[in-house]
CSV table of C-alpha atoms and ligand atoms in Angstrom, one decimal:
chain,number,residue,atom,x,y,z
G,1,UNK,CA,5.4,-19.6,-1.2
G,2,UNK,CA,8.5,-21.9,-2.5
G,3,UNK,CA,6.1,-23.0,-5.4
G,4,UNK,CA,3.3,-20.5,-5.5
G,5,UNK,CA,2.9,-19.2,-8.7
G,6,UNK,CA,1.6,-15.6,-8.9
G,7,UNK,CA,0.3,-13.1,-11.8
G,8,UNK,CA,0.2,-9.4,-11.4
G,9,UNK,CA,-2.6,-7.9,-13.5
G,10,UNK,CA,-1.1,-4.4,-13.6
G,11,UNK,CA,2.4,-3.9,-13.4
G,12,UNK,CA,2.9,-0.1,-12.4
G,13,UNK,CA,4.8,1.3,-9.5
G,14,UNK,CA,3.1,-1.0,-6.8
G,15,UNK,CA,3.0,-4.3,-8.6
G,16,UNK,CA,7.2,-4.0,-9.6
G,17,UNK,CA,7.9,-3.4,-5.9
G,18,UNK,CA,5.9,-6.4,-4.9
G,19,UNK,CA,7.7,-8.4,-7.5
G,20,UNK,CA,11.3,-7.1,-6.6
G,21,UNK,CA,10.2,-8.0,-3.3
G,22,UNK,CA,9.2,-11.6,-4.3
G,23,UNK,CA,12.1,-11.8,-6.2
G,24,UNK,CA,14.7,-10.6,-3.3
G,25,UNK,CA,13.1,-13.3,-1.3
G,26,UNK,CA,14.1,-16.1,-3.5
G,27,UNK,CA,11.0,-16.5,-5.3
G,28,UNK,CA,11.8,-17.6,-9.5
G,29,UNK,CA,11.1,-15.3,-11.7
G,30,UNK,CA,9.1,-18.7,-13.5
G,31,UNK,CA,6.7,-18.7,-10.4
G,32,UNK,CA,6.0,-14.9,-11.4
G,33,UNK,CA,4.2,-13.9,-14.4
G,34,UNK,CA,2.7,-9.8,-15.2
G,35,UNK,CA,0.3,-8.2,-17.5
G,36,UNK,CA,0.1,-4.9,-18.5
G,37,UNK,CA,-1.7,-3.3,-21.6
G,38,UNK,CA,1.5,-0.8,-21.5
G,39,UNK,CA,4.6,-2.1,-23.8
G,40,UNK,CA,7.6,-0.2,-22.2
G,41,UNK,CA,5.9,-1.1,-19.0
G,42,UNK,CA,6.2,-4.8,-20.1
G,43,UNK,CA,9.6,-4.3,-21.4
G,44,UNK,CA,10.5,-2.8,-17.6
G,45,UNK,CA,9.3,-5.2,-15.4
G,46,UNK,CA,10.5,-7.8,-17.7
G,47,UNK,CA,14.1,-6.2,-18.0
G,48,UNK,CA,14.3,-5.6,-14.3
G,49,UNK,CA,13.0,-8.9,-13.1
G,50,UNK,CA,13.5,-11.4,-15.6
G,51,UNK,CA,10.0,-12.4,-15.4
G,52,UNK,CA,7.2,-13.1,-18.2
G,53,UNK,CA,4.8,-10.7,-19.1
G,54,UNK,CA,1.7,-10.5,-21.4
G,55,UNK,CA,-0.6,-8.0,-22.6
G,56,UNK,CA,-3.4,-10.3,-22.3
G,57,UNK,CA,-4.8,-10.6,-18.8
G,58,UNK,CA,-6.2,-13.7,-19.1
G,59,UNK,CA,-3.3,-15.5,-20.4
G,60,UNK,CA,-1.4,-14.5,-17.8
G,61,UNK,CA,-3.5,-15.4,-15.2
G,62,UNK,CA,-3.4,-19.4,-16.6
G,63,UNK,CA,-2.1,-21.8,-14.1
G,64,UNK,CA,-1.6,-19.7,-11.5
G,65,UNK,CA,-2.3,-20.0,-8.0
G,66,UNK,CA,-2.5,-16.3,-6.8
G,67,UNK,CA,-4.0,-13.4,-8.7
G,68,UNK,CA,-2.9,-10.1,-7.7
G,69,UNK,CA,-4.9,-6.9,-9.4
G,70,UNK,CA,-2.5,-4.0,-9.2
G,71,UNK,CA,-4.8,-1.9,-11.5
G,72,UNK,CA,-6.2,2.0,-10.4
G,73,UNK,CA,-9.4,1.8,-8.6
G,74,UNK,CA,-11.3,3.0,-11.9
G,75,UNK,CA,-10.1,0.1,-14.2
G,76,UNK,CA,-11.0,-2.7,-11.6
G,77,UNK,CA,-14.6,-3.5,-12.4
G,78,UNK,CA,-13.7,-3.9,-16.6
G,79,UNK,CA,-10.5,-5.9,-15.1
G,80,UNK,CA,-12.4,-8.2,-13.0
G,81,UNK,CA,-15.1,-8.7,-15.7
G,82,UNK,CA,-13.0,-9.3,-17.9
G,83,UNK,CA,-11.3,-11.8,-16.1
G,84,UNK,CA,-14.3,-13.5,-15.1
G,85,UNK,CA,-14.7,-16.6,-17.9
G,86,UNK,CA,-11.3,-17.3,-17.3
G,87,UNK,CA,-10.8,-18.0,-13.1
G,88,UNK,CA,-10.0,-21.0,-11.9
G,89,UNK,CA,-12.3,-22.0,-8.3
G,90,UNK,CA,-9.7,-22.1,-6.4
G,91,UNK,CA,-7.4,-18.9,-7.5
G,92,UNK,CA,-6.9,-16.5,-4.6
G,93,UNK,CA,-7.4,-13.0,-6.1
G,94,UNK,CA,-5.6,-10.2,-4.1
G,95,UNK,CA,-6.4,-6.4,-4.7
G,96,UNK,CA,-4.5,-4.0,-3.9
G,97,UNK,CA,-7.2,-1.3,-5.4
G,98,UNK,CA,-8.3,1.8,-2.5
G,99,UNK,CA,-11.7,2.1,-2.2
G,100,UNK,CA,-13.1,-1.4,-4.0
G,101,UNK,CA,-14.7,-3.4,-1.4
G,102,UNK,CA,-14.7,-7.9,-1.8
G,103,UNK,CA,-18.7,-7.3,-2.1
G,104,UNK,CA,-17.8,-5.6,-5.6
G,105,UNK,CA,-15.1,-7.9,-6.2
G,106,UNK,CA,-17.1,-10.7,-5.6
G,107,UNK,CA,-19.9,-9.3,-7.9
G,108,UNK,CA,-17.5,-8.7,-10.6
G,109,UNK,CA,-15.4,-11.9,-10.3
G,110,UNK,CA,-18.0,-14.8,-9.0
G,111,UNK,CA,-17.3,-16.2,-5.6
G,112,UNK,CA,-13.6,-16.6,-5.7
G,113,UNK,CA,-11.8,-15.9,-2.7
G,114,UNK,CA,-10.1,-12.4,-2.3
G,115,UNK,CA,-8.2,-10.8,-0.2
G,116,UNK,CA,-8.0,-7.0,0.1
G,117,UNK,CA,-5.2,-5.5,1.1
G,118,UNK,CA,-3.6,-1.6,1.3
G,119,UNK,CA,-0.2,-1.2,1.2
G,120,UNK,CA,2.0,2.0,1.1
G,121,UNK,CA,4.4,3.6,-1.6
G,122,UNK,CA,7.8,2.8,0.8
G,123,UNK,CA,7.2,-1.0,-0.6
G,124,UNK,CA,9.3,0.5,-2.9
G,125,UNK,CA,12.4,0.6,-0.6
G,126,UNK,CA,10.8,-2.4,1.2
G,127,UNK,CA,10.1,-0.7,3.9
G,128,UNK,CA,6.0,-1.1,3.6
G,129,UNK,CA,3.0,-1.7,5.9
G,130,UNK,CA,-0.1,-3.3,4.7
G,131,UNK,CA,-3.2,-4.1,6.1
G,132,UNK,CA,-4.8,-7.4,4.7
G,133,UNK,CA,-8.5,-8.3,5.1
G,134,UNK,CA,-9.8,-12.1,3.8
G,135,UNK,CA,-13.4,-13.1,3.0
G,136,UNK,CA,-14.6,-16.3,4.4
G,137,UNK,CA,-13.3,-18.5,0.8
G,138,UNK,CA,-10.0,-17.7,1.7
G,139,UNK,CA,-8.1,-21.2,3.1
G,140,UNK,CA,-5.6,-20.7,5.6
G,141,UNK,CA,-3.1,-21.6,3.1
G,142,UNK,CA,-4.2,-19.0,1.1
G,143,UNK,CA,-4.2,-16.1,3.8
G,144,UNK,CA,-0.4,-17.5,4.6
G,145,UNK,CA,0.2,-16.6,0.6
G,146,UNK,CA,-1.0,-13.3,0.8
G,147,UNK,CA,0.9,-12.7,3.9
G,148,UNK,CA,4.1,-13.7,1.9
G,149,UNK,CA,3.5,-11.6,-0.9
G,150,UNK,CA,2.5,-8.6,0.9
G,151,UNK,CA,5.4,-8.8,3.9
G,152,UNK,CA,8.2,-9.6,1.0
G,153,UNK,CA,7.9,-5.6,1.1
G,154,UNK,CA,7.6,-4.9,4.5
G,155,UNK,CA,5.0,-5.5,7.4
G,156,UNK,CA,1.5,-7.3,7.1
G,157,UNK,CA,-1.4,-6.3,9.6
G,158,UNK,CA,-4.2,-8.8,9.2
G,159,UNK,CA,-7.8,-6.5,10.2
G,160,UNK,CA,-11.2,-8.2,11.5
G,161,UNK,CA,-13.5,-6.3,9.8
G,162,UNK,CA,-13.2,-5.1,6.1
G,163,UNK,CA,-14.6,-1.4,7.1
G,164,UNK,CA,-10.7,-1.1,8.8
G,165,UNK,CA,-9.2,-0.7,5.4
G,166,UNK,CA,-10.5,2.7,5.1
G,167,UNK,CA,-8.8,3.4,8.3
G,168,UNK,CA,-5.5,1.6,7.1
G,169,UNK,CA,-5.7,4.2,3.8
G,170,UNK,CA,-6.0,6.8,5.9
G,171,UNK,CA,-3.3,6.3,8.2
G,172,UNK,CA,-0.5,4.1,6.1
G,173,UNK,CA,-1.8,4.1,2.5
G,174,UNK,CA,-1.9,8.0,2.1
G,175,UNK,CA,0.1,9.0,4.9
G,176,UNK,CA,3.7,9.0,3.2
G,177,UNK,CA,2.0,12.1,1.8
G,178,UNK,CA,1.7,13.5,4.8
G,179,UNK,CA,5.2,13.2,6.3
G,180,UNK,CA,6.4,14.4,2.8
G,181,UNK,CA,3.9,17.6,3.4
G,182,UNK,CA,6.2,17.9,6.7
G,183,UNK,CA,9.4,18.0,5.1
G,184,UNK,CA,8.0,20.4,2.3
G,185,UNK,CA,6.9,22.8,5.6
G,186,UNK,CA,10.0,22.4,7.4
G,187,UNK,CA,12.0,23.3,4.6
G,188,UNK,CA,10.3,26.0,3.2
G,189,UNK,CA,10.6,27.3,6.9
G,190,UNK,CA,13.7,26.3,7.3
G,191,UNK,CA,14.6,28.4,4.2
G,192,UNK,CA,12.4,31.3,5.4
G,193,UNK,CA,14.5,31.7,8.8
G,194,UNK,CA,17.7,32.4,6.7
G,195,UNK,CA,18.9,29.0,5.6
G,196,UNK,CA,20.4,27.8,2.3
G,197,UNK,CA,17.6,25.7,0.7
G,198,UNK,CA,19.8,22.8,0.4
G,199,UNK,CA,21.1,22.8,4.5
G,200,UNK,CA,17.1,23.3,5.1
G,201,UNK,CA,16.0,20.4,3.3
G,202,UNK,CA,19.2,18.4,4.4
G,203,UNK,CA,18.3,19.5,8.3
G,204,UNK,CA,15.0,18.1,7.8
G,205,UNK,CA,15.3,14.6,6.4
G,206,UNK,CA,17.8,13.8,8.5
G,207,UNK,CA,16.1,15.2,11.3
G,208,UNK,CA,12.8,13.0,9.9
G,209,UNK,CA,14.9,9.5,9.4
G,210,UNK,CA,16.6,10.1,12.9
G,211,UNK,CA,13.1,10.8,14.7
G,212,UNK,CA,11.6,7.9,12.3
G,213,UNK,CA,14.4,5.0,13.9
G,214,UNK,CA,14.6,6.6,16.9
G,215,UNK,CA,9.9,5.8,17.5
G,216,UNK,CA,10.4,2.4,15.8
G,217,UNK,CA,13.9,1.2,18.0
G,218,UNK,CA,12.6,3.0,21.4
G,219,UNK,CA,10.9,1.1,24.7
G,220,UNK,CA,9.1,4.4,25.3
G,221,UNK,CA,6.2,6.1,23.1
G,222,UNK,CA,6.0,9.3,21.2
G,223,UNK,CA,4.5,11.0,23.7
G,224,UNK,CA,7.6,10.5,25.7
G,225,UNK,CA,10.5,11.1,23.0
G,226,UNK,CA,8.4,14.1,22.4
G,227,UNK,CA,8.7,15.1,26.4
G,228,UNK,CA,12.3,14.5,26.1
G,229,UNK,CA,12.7,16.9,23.6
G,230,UNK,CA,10.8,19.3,25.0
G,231,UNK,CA,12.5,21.3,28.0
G,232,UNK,CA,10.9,23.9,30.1
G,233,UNK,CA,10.6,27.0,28.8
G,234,UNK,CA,12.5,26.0,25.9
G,235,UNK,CA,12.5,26.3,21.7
G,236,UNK,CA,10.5,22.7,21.3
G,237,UNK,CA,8.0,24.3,24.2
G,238,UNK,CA,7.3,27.3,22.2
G,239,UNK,CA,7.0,25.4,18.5
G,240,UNK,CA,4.7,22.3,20.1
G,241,UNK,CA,2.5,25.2,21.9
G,242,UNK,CA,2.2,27.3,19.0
G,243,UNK,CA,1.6,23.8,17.1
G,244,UNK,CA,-1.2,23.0,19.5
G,245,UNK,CA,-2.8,26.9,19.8
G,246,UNK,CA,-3.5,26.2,16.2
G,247,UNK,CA,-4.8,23.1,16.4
G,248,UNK,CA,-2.2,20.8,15.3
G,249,UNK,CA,-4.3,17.3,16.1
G,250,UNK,CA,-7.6,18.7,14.8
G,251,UNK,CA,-6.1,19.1,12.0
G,252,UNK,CA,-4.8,15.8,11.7
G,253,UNK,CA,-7.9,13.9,12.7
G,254,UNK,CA,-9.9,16.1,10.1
G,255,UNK,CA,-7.5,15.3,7.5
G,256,UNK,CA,-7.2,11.7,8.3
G,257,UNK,CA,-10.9,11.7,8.4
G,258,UNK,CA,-11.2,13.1,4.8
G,259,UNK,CA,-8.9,10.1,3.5
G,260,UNK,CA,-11.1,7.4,5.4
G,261,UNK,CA,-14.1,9.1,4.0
G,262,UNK,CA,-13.3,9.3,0.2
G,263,UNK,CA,-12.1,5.6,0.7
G,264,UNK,CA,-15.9,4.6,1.6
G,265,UNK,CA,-17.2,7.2,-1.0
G,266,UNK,CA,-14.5,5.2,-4.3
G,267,UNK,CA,-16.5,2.0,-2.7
G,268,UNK,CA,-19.5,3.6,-3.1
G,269,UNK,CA,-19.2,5.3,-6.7
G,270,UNK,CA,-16.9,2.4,-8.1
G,271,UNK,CA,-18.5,-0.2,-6.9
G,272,UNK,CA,-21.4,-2.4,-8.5
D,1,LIG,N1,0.4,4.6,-5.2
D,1,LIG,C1,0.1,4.4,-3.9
D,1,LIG,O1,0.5,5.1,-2.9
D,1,LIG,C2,-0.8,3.2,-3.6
D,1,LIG,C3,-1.5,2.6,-4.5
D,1,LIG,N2,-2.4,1.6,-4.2
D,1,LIG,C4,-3.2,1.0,-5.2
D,1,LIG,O2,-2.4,0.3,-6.1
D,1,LIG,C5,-3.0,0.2,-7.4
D,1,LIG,C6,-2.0,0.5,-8.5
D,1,LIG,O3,-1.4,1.8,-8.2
D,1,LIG,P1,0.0,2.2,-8.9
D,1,LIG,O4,0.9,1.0,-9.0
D,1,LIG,O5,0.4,3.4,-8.1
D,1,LIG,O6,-0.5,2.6,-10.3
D,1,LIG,P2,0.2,2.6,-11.7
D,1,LIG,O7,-0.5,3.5,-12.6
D,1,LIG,O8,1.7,2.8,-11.6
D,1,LIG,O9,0.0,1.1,-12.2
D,1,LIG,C7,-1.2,0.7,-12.8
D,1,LIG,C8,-0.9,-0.2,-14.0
D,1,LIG,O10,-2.1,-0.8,-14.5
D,1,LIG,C9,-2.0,-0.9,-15.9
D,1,LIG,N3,-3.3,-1.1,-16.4
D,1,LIG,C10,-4.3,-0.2,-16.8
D,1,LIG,N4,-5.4,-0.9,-17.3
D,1,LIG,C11,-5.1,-2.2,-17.3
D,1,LIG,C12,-5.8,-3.4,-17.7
D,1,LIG,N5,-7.0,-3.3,-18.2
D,1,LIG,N6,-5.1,-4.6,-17.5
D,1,LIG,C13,-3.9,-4.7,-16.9
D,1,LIG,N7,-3.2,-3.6,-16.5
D,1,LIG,C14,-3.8,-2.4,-16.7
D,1,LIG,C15,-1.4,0.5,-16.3
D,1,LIG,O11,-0.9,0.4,-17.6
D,1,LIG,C16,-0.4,0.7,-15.2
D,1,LIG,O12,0.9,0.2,-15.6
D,1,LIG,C17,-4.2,1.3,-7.4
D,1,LIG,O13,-5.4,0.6,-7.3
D,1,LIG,C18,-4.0,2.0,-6.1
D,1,LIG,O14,-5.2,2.4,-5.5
D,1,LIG,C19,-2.4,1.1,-3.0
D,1,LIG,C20,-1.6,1.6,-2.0
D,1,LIG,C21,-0.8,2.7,-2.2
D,2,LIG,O1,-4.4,8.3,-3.1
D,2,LIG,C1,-4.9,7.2,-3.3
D,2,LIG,O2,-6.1,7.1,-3.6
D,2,LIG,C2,-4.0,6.0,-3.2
D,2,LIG,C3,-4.4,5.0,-2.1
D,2,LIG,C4,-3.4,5.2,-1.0
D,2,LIG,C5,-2.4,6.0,-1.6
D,2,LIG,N1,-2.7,6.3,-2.8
């Protein structure tokens, strides 16, 4: 990573966290290099990072070792087409696109070797998780860049199988939503059972961090903190049963199931 030198085509919300994680680890802001079609966006990244941007794709992607698309799903296959004349063999392409599957890439882009990973909004605070999935062109060096890049904002899960990725979106890709749904609840309940807004919402984040540190720093599970919690005949009792009466993890699978769906479905009606 010392002398890797990256582009980021797209350089949106997802691509400036990578970078300010890049950066924060030491890498130059020479080695890194974006391209966005958006001026201000430009003038952002560039102001915030030092770093040189372009709104040609192609010249920024000259010289470079690692190629990271940080476009929406939708703009990926006129991205990667465009792209095309311009690849070098041995540039590692890294998506960070839901729902676009290597086959598409590799249709798109020739047979370079990708990597496709999914990471999460908190890369923003650094405090992401990504899963990571290689095709066979990758070189070990490369899947140790990708590893770099994507764990300079947090943690990097290598999967076996591509298919995972849908699962990965599922669970870590969309699922800030879903503890920010939580809070929304809590508070609005919160508020409902006589609170000031403000103590409600206050009550609940801190109640959300606490539980947060408390699952990653503990020896024991969830199921046990939860048990802990929980005493006989008590207030958690009577919330967790009224939880489970309405089918709290049905509800979850389902939903969970909905994200990992529409992930296969973007593959299907983006792809090719
Ligand atoms: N937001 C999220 O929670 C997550 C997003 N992703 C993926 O990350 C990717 C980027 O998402 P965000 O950063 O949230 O979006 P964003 O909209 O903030 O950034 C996308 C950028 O791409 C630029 N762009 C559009 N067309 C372009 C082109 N032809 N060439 C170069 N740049 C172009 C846009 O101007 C924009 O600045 C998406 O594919 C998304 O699926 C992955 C994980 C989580
Ligand atoms: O909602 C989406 O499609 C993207 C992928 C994961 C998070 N946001």
């Amino acid at each position: 990573m010392n002398t890797t030198r990256i582009a980021f085509i797209g350089a949106g919300n997802m691509a400036a966290s990578l970078i300010g994680g890049l950066r924060a680890k030491g890498l130059e802001a020479a080695q890194i290099r974006a391209s966005d079609p958006g001026a201000e966006t430009r003038a952002k990244v560039a102001a915030e990072h030092g770093i040189q941007v372009f709104a040609d794709n192609a010249e920024a992607i000259a010289g470079v070792d690692v190629i990271v698309l940080a476009v929406k799903p939708q703009a990926m296959k006129a991205v990667c087409e465009a792209l095309r004349p311009s690849l070098q063999p041995q540039q590692l392409v890294v998506s960070i696109a839901a729902g676009i599957t290597c086959a598409s890439m590799n249709h798109w882009l020739g047979e370079q070797p990708i990597v496709r990973c999914m990471p999460n909004t908190p890369a923003l605070l650094r405090q992401g998780v990504s899963g990571l999935y290689a095709t066979a062109q990758v070189s070990p060096e490369q899947r140790h860049q990708a590893e770099e890049l994507l764990s300079a904002v947090g943690i990097a899960l290598w999967l076996d199988q591509e298919q995972q990725l849908d699962a990965v979106t599922a669970v870590s890709g969309s699922g800030p939503a879903y503890f920010f749904l939580l809070i929304e609840a809590m508070t609005a309940a919160g508020e409902k059972l006589g609170l000031p807004r403000e103590t409600a919402a206050q009550l609940t984040l801190q109640t959300a961090l606490g539980a947060a540190h408390m699952a990653v720093s503990s020896d024991v599970d969830a199921a046990e903190l939860r048990r802990r919690v929980t005493s006989p005949a008590g207030t958690t009792e009577a919330a967790i049963k009224s939880f489970q009466a309405n089918g709290f993890e049905a509800l979850v699978e389902k939903a969970l199931g909905a994200a990992a769906h529409r992930s296969a479905e973007m593959a299907e009606q983006l792809g090719r």
